[in-house]
CSV table of C-alpha atoms in Angstrom, one decimal:
chain,number,residue,atom,x,y,z
D,1,MET,CA,-44.3,27.1,-11.5
D,2,LEU,CA,-41.9,27.7,-14.3
D,3,ALA,CA,-40.0,30.1,-12.1
D,4,ARG,CA,-39.7,27.4,-9.5
D,5,SER,CA,-38.5,24.8,-12.1
D,6,THR,CA,-35.9,27.3,-13.4
D,7,ALA,CA,-34.7,28.1,-9.9
D,8,ALA,CA,-34.4,24.4,-9.2
D,9,PHE,CA,-32.4,23.9,-12.4
D,10,ALA,CA,-29.8,26.5,-11.3
D,11,SER,CA,-28.8,24.3,-8.3
D,12,TRP,CA,-29.7,20.8,-9.7
D,13,ARG,CA,-27.4,21.2,-12.7
D,14,ARG,CA,-24.5,21.7,-10.2
D,15,THR,CA,-25.2,18.6,-8.1
D,16,SER,CA,-22.6,15.8,-8.5
D,17,ILE,CA,-23.3,12.8,-10.7
D,18,ASP,CA,-22.9,10.6,-7.6
D,19,GLU,CA,-25.6,12.5,-5.8
D,20,ARG,CA,-28.0,12.2,-8.8
D,21,VAL,CA,-27.2,8.4,-8.9
D,22,GLU,CA,-28.1,8.0,-5.3
D,23,ILE,CA,-31.5,9.7,-5.9
D,24,LEU,CA,-32.3,7.5,-8.9
D,25,ASP,CA,-31.3,4.4,-7.0
D,26,ARG,CA,-33.5,5.4,-4.0
D,27,THR,CA,-36.4,6.1,-6.5
D,28,ALA,CA,-36.1,2.5,-7.7
D,29,ASP,CA,-36.2,1.3,-4.1
D,30,ILE,CA,-39.4,3.2,-3.5
D,31,TYR,CA,-41.1,1.6,-6.5
D,32,VAL,CA,-40.0,-1.8,-5.2
D,33,LYS,CA,-41.5,-1.0,-1.8
D,34,ASN,CA,-44.8,0.4,-3.2
D,35,LYS,CA,-45.3,-2.0,-6.1
D,36,ASP,CA,-48.6,-3.5,-5.0
D,37,LEU,CA,-50.1,0.0,-4.2
D,38,TYR,CA,-48.9,1.5,-7.5
D,39,ALA,CA,-50.3,-1.5,-9.4
D,40,GLU,CA,-53.7,-1.0,-7.8
D,41,HIS,CA,-53.7,2.7,-8.7
D,42,ILE,CA,-53.3,2.1,-12.4
D,43,GLY,CA,-55.7,-0.7,-12.3
D,44,ARG,CA,-58.3,1.7,-10.9
D,45,GLU,CA,-57.4,4.5,-13.2
D,46,MET,CA,-57.1,2.8,-16.6
D,47,GLY,CA,-58.0,-0.8,-16.1
D,48,LYS,CA,-54.6,-2.5,-16.4
D,49,LEU,CA,-54.6,-6.1,-15.1
D,50,THR,CA,-52.7,-6.4,-11.8
D,51,GLU,CA,-50.0,-8.7,-13.0
D,52,GLN,CA,-49.3,-6.6,-16.1
D,53,ALA,CA,-49.2,-3.5,-13.9
D,54,LYS,CA,-46.6,-5.1,-11.7
D,55,GLY,CA,-44.7,-6.0,-14.9
D,56,GLU,CA,-44.7,-2.4,-15.9
D,57,LEU,CA,-43.3,-1.4,-12.5
D,58,ASP,CA,-40.5,-4.0,-12.9
D,59,ILE,CA,-39.5,-2.2,-16.1
D,60,VAL,CA,-39.7,1.1,-14.3
D,61,ILE,CA,-37.4,-0.1,-11.5
D,62,GLY,CA,-35.0,-1.4,-14.2
D,63,ILE,CA,-34.9,2.0,-15.9
D,64,TYR,CA,-34.0,3.9,-12.7
D,65,ARG,CA,-31.4,1.2,-11.9
D,66,TYR,CA,-29.9,1.4,-15.4
D,67,TYR,CA,-29.3,5.1,-15.3
D,68,ALA,CA,-27.9,4.9,-11.8
D,69,ARG,CA,-25.5,2.1,-12.7
D,70,ASN,CA,-24.4,3.6,-16.0
D,71,ALA,CA,-24.3,7.3,-15.1
D,72,HIS,CA,-20.6,8.0,-15.4
D,73,ARG,CA,-20.3,6.1,-18.7
D,74,LEU,CA,-23.3,7.8,-20.2
D,75,LEU,CA,-22.2,11.3,-19.2
D,76,ALA,CA,-18.4,10.8,-19.9
D,77,ASP,CA,-16.7,13.4,-22.0
D,78,LYS,CA,-15.9,12.3,-25.5
D,79,HIS,CA,-12.4,13.3,-26.5
D,80,TYR,CA,-11.2,13.9,-30.0
D,81,PRO,CA,-7.8,14.4,-31.6
D,82,SER,CA,-6.6,17.9,-30.6
D,83,VAL,CA,-4.8,19.2,-33.7
D,84,GLY,CA,-3.7,22.7,-32.7
D,85,ALA,CA,-5.1,22.4,-29.2
D,86,LYS,CA,-4.2,20.9,-25.9
D,87,ARG,CA,-7.6,19.3,-25.5
D,88,THR,CA,-10.7,18.8,-27.6
D,89,PHE,CA,-13.8,17.2,-26.2
D,90,VAL,CA,-17.6,17.2,-26.2
D,91,ARG,CA,-19.6,17.2,-22.9
D,92,LYS,CA,-23.3,16.5,-22.4
D,93,GLU,CA,-24.7,19.4,-20.5
D,94,PRO,CA,-28.4,20.1,-19.4
D,95,LEU,CA,-30.6,22.6,-21.2
D,96,GLY,CA,-33.0,23.6,-18.4
D,97,PRO,CA,-36.6,22.8,-17.6
D,98,ILE,CA,-38.1,20.2,-20.0
D,99,LEU,CA,-41.8,19.7,-20.5
D,100,GLY,CA,-43.1,16.2,-20.6
D,101,VAL,CA,-46.6,15.3,-21.8
D,102,MET,CA,-47.4,11.7,-21.0
D,103,PRO,CA,-50.3,9.3,-21.8
D,104,TRP,CA,-52.4,7.0,-19.6
D,105,ASN,CA,-51.6,3.6,-21.0
D,106,PHE,CA,-48.3,3.0,-19.2
D,107,PRO,CA,-48.5,5.7,-16.5
D,108,TYR,CA,-45.3,4.9,-14.6
D,109,TYR,CA,-43.1,3.6,-17.5
D,110,GLN,CA,-43.7,6.6,-19.7
D,111,VAL,CA,-42.6,9.0,-17.0
D,112,ALA,CA,-39.5,6.9,-16.1
D,113,ARG,CA,-38.4,6.6,-19.7
D,114,PHE,CA,-38.5,10.4,-20.0
D,115,ALA,CA,-37.6,11.6,-16.5
D,116,ALA,CA,-34.8,9.3,-15.4
D,117,PRO,CA,-32.2,10.2,-18.1
D,118,ASN,CA,-33.1,13.9,-18.0
D,119,LEU,CA,-32.8,14.2,-14.3
D,120,LEU,CA,-29.5,12.3,-14.5
D,121,LEU,CA,-28.3,14.8,-17.1
D,122,GLY,CA,-29.3,17.7,-14.8
D,123,ASN,CA,-32.4,19.0,-16.5
D,124,THR,CA,-35.5,19.7,-14.4
D,125,ILE,CA,-38.9,18.3,-15.3
D,126,VAL,CA,-42.4,19.8,-15.7
D,127,LEU,CA,-44.7,16.9,-16.2
D,128,LYS,CA,-48.3,17.0,-17.5
D,129,HIS,CA,-49.8,13.6,-17.2
D,130,ALA,CA,-53.0,12.3,-18.7
D,131,SER,CA,-56.1,13.6,-16.9
D,132,ILE,CA,-57.3,10.0,-16.0
D,133,CYS,CA,-54.1,9.4,-14.0
D,134,PRO,CA,-54.3,11.6,-10.9
D,135,LEU,CA,-53.1,8.8,-8.5
D,136,SER,CA,-50.2,7.5,-10.6
D,137,SER,CA,-49.0,11.0,-11.5
D,138,LYS,CA,-48.9,11.9,-7.9
D,139,ASP,CA,-47.1,8.7,-7.1
D,140,CYS,CA,-44.3,9.7,-9.5
D,141,GLN,CA,-43.7,13.0,-7.8
D,142,ASP,CA,-44.0,11.6,-4.3
D,143,ALA,CA,-41.5,8.9,-5.1
D,144,PHE,CA,-38.9,11.4,-6.3
D,145,GLU,CA,-39.4,13.6,-3.3
D,146,GLU,CA,-39.1,10.7,-0.9
D,147,ALA,CA,-35.9,9.7,-2.7
D,148,GLY,CA,-34.5,13.1,-2.0
D,149,LEU,CA,-34.9,14.9,-5.3
D,150,PRO,CA,-34.7,18.6,-4.5
D,151,LYS,CA,-38.0,20.5,-4.4
D,152,ASP,CA,-39.2,21.7,-7.8
D,153,ALA,CA,-36.7,19.6,-9.8
D,154,TYR,CA,-39.7,17.6,-10.8
D,155,ILE,CA,-43.1,19.3,-10.8
D,156,ASN,CA,-46.3,17.4,-11.6
D,157,VAL,CA,-48.9,19.7,-13.1
D,158,TYR,CA,-52.6,19.1,-13.4
D,159,ALA,CA,-53.3,20.8,-16.7
D,160,SER,CA,-55.6,20.4,-19.7
D,161,GLY,CA,-54.3,19.7,-23.2
D,162,SER,CA,-55.2,23.2,-24.3
D,163,GLN,CA,-52.7,24.6,-21.7
D,164,VAL,CA,-49.7,22.8,-23.2
D,165,GLU,CA,-48.9,25.3,-25.9
D,166,PRO,CA,-48.5,28.3,-23.5
D,167,PHE,CA,-45.9,26.2,-21.6
D,168,ILE,CA,-44.0,25.5,-24.8
D,169,ALA,CA,-44.1,29.1,-25.8
D,170,ASP,CA,-42.6,30.2,-22.5
D,171,GLU,CA,-38.8,30.9,-22.9
D,172,ARG,CA,-38.1,29.1,-19.6
D,173,ILE,CA,-39.1,25.7,-21.2
D,174,LYS,CA,-36.1,24.4,-23.2
D,175,GLY,CA,-37.7,21.4,-24.8
D,176,VAL,CA,-40.8,19.2,-24.9
D,177,SER,CA,-41.3,15.4,-25.1
D,178,LEU,CA,-44.7,14.0,-25.9
D,179,THR,CA,-46.0,10.5,-26.0
D,180,GLY,CA,-49.6,10.4,-27.2
D,181,SER,CA,-51.9,10.8,-30.2
D,182,GLU,CA,-50.9,12.1,-33.6
D,183,ASP,CA,-53.1,15.2,-33.2
D,184,ALA,CA,-51.4,16.1,-30.0
D,185,GLY,CA,-48.0,15.4,-31.5
D,186,SER,CA,-48.7,17.6,-34.5
D,187,ALA,CA,-49.8,20.5,-32.2
D,188,VAL,CA,-46.7,20.1,-30.0
D,189,ALA,CA,-44.4,19.9,-33.0
D,190,LYS,CA,-45.9,23.0,-34.4
D,191,ALA,CA,-45.6,25.0,-31.2
D,192,ALA,CA,-42.1,23.8,-30.6
D,193,GLY,CA,-41.0,24.7,-34.1
D,194,GLU,CA,-42.5,28.2,-33.8
D,195,HIS,CA,-40.6,28.8,-30.6
D,196,TYR,CA,-37.3,27.1,-31.6
D,197,LYS,CA,-37.6,24.3,-29.0
D,198,LYS,CA,-36.3,20.8,-29.4
D,199,SER,CA,-39.1,18.3,-29.4
D,200,LEU,CA,-39.4,14.5,-29.2
D,201,LEU,CA,-42.6,12.7,-30.3
D,202,GLU,CA,-43.6,9.1,-29.7
D,203,LEU,CA,-47.0,8.6,-31.3
D,204,GLY,CA,-49.0,5.7,-32.7
D,205,GLY,CA,-48.2,2.6,-34.7
D,206,ASN,CA,-49.7,0.2,-37.1
D,207,ASP,CA,-47.0,-2.3,-36.8
D,208,PRO,CA,-46.7,-5.4,-39.1
D,209,PHE,CA,-46.1,-8.9,-37.8
D,210,VAL,CA,-45.0,-10.9,-40.8
D,211,VAL,CA,-45.1,-14.7,-40.7
D,212,LEU,CA,-43.1,-16.4,-43.5
D,213,ASP,CA,-43.7,-20.1,-42.8
D,214,ASP,CA,-46.0,-22.4,-40.8
D,215,LYS,CA,-43.5,-24.8,-39.3
D,216,ASN,CA,-44.4,-23.7,-35.8
D,217,LEU,CA,-47.5,-21.7,-36.6
D,218,GLU,CA,-49.4,-22.2,-33.4
D,219,PHE,CA,-46.4,-21.1,-31.3
D,220,VAL,CA,-46.1,-18.0,-33.4
D,221,LEU,CA,-49.8,-17.1,-33.4
D,222,THR,CA,-49.9,-17.6,-29.6
D,223,ASN,CA,-47.1,-15.2,-29.3
D,224,PHE,CA,-48.8,-12.7,-31.6
D,225,LEU,CA,-52.1,-12.9,-29.6
D,226,GLY,CA,-50.4,-12.4,-26.3
D,227,ILE,CA,-48.4,-9.4,-27.5
D,228,ARG,CA,-51.3,-7.8,-29.4
D,229,LEU,CA,-53.7,-8.1,-26.5
D,230,PHE,CA,-51.3,-7.0,-23.8
D,231,ASN,CA,-52.7,-4.0,-21.9
D,232,THR,CA,-56.1,-4.8,-23.6
D,233,GLY,CA,-54.5,-3.9,-27.0
D,234,GLN,CA,-53.6,-0.4,-25.8
D,235,ALA,CA,-49.9,-0.3,-26.6
D,236,CYS,CA,-48.4,1.9,-29.3
D,237,ASN,CA,-45.7,-0.6,-30.1
D,238,ALA,CA,-47.9,-3.7,-30.2
D,239,PRO,CA,-48.2,-5.5,-33.6
D,240,LYS,CA,-51.4,-4.3,-35.1
D,241,ARG,CA,-51.4,-6.1,-38.5
D,242,LEU,CA,-50.8,-9.9,-38.8
D,243,ILE,CA,-49.5,-10.7,-42.3
D,244,VAL,CA,-49.4,-14.3,-43.3
D,245,LEU,CA,-48.8,-16.1,-46.6
D,246,GLU,CA,-51.9,-17.5,-48.4
D,247,ASP,CA,-50.5,-21.1,-48.0
D,248,PHE,CA,-51.4,-21.1,-44.3
D,249,TYR,CA,-53.9,-18.2,-44.2
D,250,ASP,CA,-56.9,-20.5,-43.6
D,251,LYS,CA,-55.1,-22.3,-40.8
D,252,THR,CA,-54.2,-19.0,-39.2
D,253,VAL,CA,-57.8,-17.7,-39.2
D,254,GLU,CA,-59.1,-21.0,-37.9
D,255,PHE,CA,-56.7,-21.1,-35.0
D,256,LEU,CA,-57.2,-17.4,-34.1
D,257,THR,CA,-61.0,-17.7,-34.2
D,258,GLU,CA,-61.0,-20.3,-31.5
D,259,ALA,CA,-58.2,-18.5,-29.6
D,260,VAL,CA,-60.1,-15.1,-29.6
D,261,LYS,CA,-63.3,-16.8,-28.5
D,262,ASN,CA,-61.5,-18.1,-25.5
D,263,VAL,CA,-60.0,-14.8,-24.4
D,264,LYS,CA,-61.4,-14.0,-20.9
D,265,VAL,CA,-62.6,-10.4,-20.3
D,266,GLY,CA,-62.7,-9.3,-16.7
D,267,PRO,CA,-61.9,-6.5,-14.1
D,268,TYR,CA,-58.3,-5.5,-13.5
D,269,ASP,CA,-58.1,-7.4,-10.3
D,270,ASP,CA,-59.4,-10.7,-11.8
D,271,PRO,CA,-56.3,-13.0,-11.9
D,272,GLU,CA,-58.0,-15.2,-14.5
D,273,ALA,CA,-58.7,-12.3,-17.0
D,274,ASP,CA,-56.7,-12.0,-20.2
D,275,ILE,CA,-57.9,-8.5,-21.0
D,276,SER,CA,-59.8,-5.9,-19.0
D,277,ALA,CA,-61.7,-2.7,-19.6
D,278,LEU,CA,-60.5,-0.1,-22.0
D,279,SER,CA,-59.4,3.3,-20.7
D,280,SER,CA,-62.8,4.9,-21.1
D,281,ILE,CA,-66.3,4.4,-22.5
D,282,GLY,CA,-65.5,6.8,-25.3
D,283,ALA,CA,-62.4,4.9,-26.3
D,284,ARG,CA,-64.4,1.6,-26.3
D,285,ASP,CA,-67.3,3.1,-28.3
D,286,GLU,CA,-65.0,4.6,-30.9
D,287,ILE,CA,-63.4,1.2,-31.7
D,288,VAL,CA,-66.8,-0.6,-31.8
D,289,GLU,CA,-68.2,2.1,-34.1
D,290,ARG,CA,-65.2,1.8,-36.4
D,291,ILE,CA,-65.6,-2.0,-36.6
D,292,GLU,CA,-69.3,-1.6,-37.4
D,293,ARG,CA,-68.6,1.0,-40.0
D,294,ALA,CA,-65.9,-1.1,-41.7
D,295,GLU,CA,-68.2,-4.2,-41.8
D,296,LYS,CA,-71.0,-2.0,-43.3
D,297,ASP,CA,-68.9,-0.5,-46.0
D,298,GLY,CA,-67.2,-3.7,-46.9
D,299,THR,CA,-63.6,-2.7,-45.8
D,300,ALA,CA,-63.4,-5.6,-43.3
D,301,ARG,CA,-65.2,-8.7,-42.3
D,302,VAL,CA,-65.8,-9.5,-38.6
D,303,VAL,CA,-65.1,-13.2,-37.9
D,304,TRP,CA,-65.8,-12.9,-34.2
D,305,GLY,CA,-66.4,-10.3,-31.5
D,306,GLY,CA,-66.1,-6.5,-31.6
D,307,LYS,CA,-69.3,-5.7,-29.6
D,308,LYS,CA,-69.8,-3.9,-26.4
D,309,ILE,CA,-70.2,-6.1,-23.4
D,310,ASP,CA,-73.3,-5.3,-21.4
D,311,ARG,CA,-71.8,-4.7,-18.0
D,312,PRO,CA,-70.6,-1.6,-16.1
D,313,GLY,CA,-67.3,-0.3,-17.5
D,314,ALA,CA,-65.6,0.1,-20.8
D,315,PHE,CA,-65.6,-3.6,-21.7
D,316,MET,CA,-65.8,-5.0,-25.2
D,317,GLU,CA,-65.4,-8.4,-26.9
D,318,PRO,CA,-62.0,-8.9,-28.5
D,319,ALA,CA,-62.4,-8.8,-32.3
D,320,LEU,CA,-61.0,-10.8,-35.2
D,321,LEU,CA,-61.1,-9.0,-38.5
D,322,VAL,CA,-60.2,-10.4,-42.0
D,323,ASP,CA,-60.6,-9.3,-45.6
D,324,LEU,CA,-59.4,-5.8,-44.7
D,325,ASP,CA,-58.9,-3.0,-47.2
D,326,PRO,CA,-55.4,-1.8,-46.3
D,327,ASN,CA,-56.1,1.7,-47.5
D,328,ALA,CA,-59.4,2.2,-45.6
D,329,ASP,CA,-59.6,3.6,-42.1
D,330,ILE,CA,-59.7,0.2,-40.5
D,331,GLY,CA,-56.6,-0.9,-42.3
D,332,CYS,CA,-54.4,2.1,-42.4
D,333,ASN,CA,-55.1,3.8,-39.0
D,334,GLU,CA,-54.1,2.5,-35.6
D,335,ILE,CA,-56.7,0.6,-33.6
D,336,PHE,CA,-55.9,1.1,-30.0
D,337,GLY,CA,-57.8,-1.8,-28.5
D,338,PRO,CA,-58.3,-5.6,-28.5
D,339,VAL,CA,-58.7,-6.1,-32.2
D,340,ILE,CA,-56.9,-8.7,-34.3
D,341,THR,CA,-56.5,-7.9,-38.0
D,342,VAL,CA,-55.2,-10.6,-40.5
D,343,TYR,CA,-53.9,-9.9,-44.0
D,344,LYS,CA,-53.3,-12.5,-46.7
D,345,ALA,CA,-50.2,-12.2,-48.9
D,346,LYS,CA,-49.8,-14.4,-52.0
D,347,ASP,CA,-46.0,-14.5,-51.5
D,348,GLU,CA,-43.1,-13.0,-49.6
D,349,GLU,CA,-42.9,-9.9,-51.9
D,350,GLU,CA,-46.5,-9.0,-51.3
D,351,ALA,CA,-46.0,-9.5,-47.6
D,352,ILE,CA,-43.2,-7.0,-47.6
D,353,GLU,CA,-45.3,-4.6,-49.7
D,354,LEU,CA,-48.2,-4.9,-47.2
D,355,ALA,CA,-45.9,-4.4,-44.3
D,356,ASN,CA,-44.6,-1.1,-45.8
D,357,ASN,CA,-48.0,0.1,-46.8
D,358,THR,CA,-48.3,2.4,-43.8
D,359,SER,CA,-47.4,5.9,-42.9
D,360,TYR,CA,-46.4,4.8,-39.4
D,361,GLY,CA,-43.0,3.3,-38.6
D,362,LEU,CA,-42.7,2.3,-34.9
D,363,THR,CA,-41.9,-1.4,-34.9
D,364,ALA,CA,-41.9,-4.4,-37.3
D,365,SER,CA,-41.3,-8.1,-36.8
D,366,VAL,CA,-40.6,-11.1,-39.1
D,367,TRP,CA,-41.2,-14.6,-37.9
D,368,THR,CA,-39.6,-17.7,-39.6
D,369,THR,CA,-37.7,-20.8,-38.8
D,370,ASP,CA,-34.9,-19.5,-41.0
D,371,GLU,CA,-33.5,-16.6,-38.9
D,372,GLU,CA,-31.0,-15.4,-41.4
D,373,HIS,CA,-33.6,-15.1,-44.2
D,374,GLY,CA,-35.9,-13.4,-41.7
D,375,TYR,CA,-33.2,-10.8,-41.1
D,376,GLU,CA,-32.8,-10.3,-44.9
D,377,VAL,CA,-36.6,-9.7,-45.2
D,378,LEU,CA,-36.6,-7.5,-42.1
D,379,GLN,CA,-34.1,-5.1,-43.6
D,380,ARG,CA,-36.6,-4.4,-46.4
D,381,ILE,CA,-39.3,-3.2,-43.9
D,382,ASP,CA,-39.1,0.3,-42.7
D,383,ALA,CA,-39.5,1.0,-38.9
D,384,GLY,CA,-37.6,2.4,-36.0
D,385,MET,CA,-37.4,-0.9,-34.0
D,386,THR,CA,-37.3,-4.2,-35.8
D,387,PHE,CA,-37.2,-7.8,-34.7
D,388,VAL,CA,-36.8,-11.4,-35.9
D,389,ASN,CA,-38.8,-14.0,-34.0
D,390,GLU,CA,-39.8,-11.5,-31.3
D,391,ALA,CA,-41.8,-8.3,-31.2
D,392,SER,CA,-42.3,-5.2,-29.2
D,393,VAL,CA,-39.3,-5.8,-27.0
D,394,ILE,CA,-38.5,-2.9,-24.6
D,395,ALA,CA,-35.5,-2.7,-22.3
D,396,ASP,CA,-33.7,0.1,-20.5
D,397,ASP,CA,-30.6,-0.5,-22.6
D,398,LEU,CA,-32.3,-0.4,-26.0
D,399,PRO,CA,-33.4,2.7,-28.0
D,400,PHE,CA,-37.1,3.4,-28.3
D,401,GLY,CA,-38.6,5.4,-31.1
D,402,GLY,CA,-40.1,5.4,-34.6
D,403,ILE,CA,-40.3,7.2,-37.9
D,404,GLY,CA,-43.1,8.7,-40.0
D,405,ARG,CA,-46.4,9.2,-38.2
D,406,SER,CA,-44.9,7.3,-35.3
D,407,GLY,CA,-42.8,10.3,-34.4
D,408,TYR,CA,-39.1,11.2,-34.1
D,409,GLY,CA,-36.4,11.1,-31.5
D,410,ARG,CA,-35.1,8.2,-29.4
D,411,GLU,CA,-35.5,7.4,-25.7
D,412,LEU,CA,-33.8,5.0,-23.2
D,413,ALA,CA,-30.1,3.8,-23.2
D,414,GLU,CA,-27.6,6.4,-24.2
D,415,TRP,CA,-30.1,8.1,-26.4
D,416,GLY,CA,-32.1,9.2,-23.4
D,417,VAL,CA,-29.4,11.5,-22.2
D,418,THR,CA,-28.7,13.2,-25.6
D,419,GLU,CA,-32.1,14.3,-26.8
D,420,PHE,CA,-32.3,17.2,-24.5
D,421,ALA,CA,-28.6,17.9,-24.0
D,422,ASN,CA,-26.3,20.6,-25.1
D,423,GLU,CA,-23.5,18.5,-26.6
D,424,ARG,CA,-21.0,21.2,-26.0
D,425,LEU,CA,-17.7,21.4,-27.7
D,426,TYR,CA,-14.7,22.4,-25.6
D,427,ARG,CA,-11.3,23.2,-27.1
D,428,VAL,CA,-8.3,24.4,-25.0
D,429,ALA,CA,-5.9,26.0,-27.4
D,430,LYS,CA,-2.1,26.0,-27.1
D,431,GLN,CA,-0.3,29.2,-26.3
D,432,GLU,CA,2.6,30.0,-28.6
D,433,ASP,CA,5.2,29.2,-25.9
D,434,ASP,CA,3.5,25.7,-25.6
D,435,ALA,CA,4.0,24.9,-29.3
């Protein structure tokens, strides 16, 4: 397999940019054509609501279009003053086969975010997808092949997590990108470091959503609820901690209590459902057990929900938690499911302190009717992606990535083609008779 990927790299790296562009554009066309089928596949695999699945596919289509439309600009040589030389420039060149380890929560988007820029650059891809994604992982490879990507330039492998390290150790793999759990990220970073490989990690988040005033509180809280519960709360960059000032804390809890009670839980193909099943029974049970343990040891109070739903599948009630200990498990570690946590701050300074009381650093948002003041506050909160009056925004032309336990490196936009590139310096010196 790695021999095939390496052989494919030898020819793929020499293909013209225009040929790569045509393949990426055709890949986007195939996703457009198969949107309904692909949406059904991830609904069956991990429970994503159909309309949200189609929304994910729209983003995927945009990513392939973006790299096709901007290819020449993104790969253009960067020229520098040539003191003592005729020419001095830096060119982005591919490294070779790159290993991708991708999660189940956004099965097509995660692949596109990693594969599109690397294929444009001229790298080849070996992709290990999540084990619960056999249909969508095959769709990704089939789409590339139908679009005309040369055989073995993208290889989908069905492998276990324990088989990842030997791939990284193999000298034919030139880098590794992982989106997933912190444990998996730590193992990948260790293996990559031991074998002198570049790695990129996109891990979890415990992102703050800070509300500074209550002039449009219901609008803000409705936004928070929708973003937090998107994909049944299974998004690394979703806001996990709602932080509000004590002046309107009671109003916040009252509004959210009613809102959470009215969240409709249903199967992925129910057009009336707000959230669906979690990715697995084990994932659901872990969240329910953490909530029960937190309530028992006094590190959180359950206002509503958080129980298993007695029906086939990994369904649970959405939960609303208050009075959280920010340093206990329930407060300081990511909850990857439909759980709303509300923190009370006595003033703005304490709100900033609470926001920064985390070892993660993926996103952060500040909400206020005074945008300029919101920007001032936002600059005091540490994260890789930060927003005023919006949250968790992703786009093909914006960088994606975090700091701390949320990982390192950046994807999308121009960053996507530099993480696994040899940014190679060229200088063409003058001969004496040219001086």
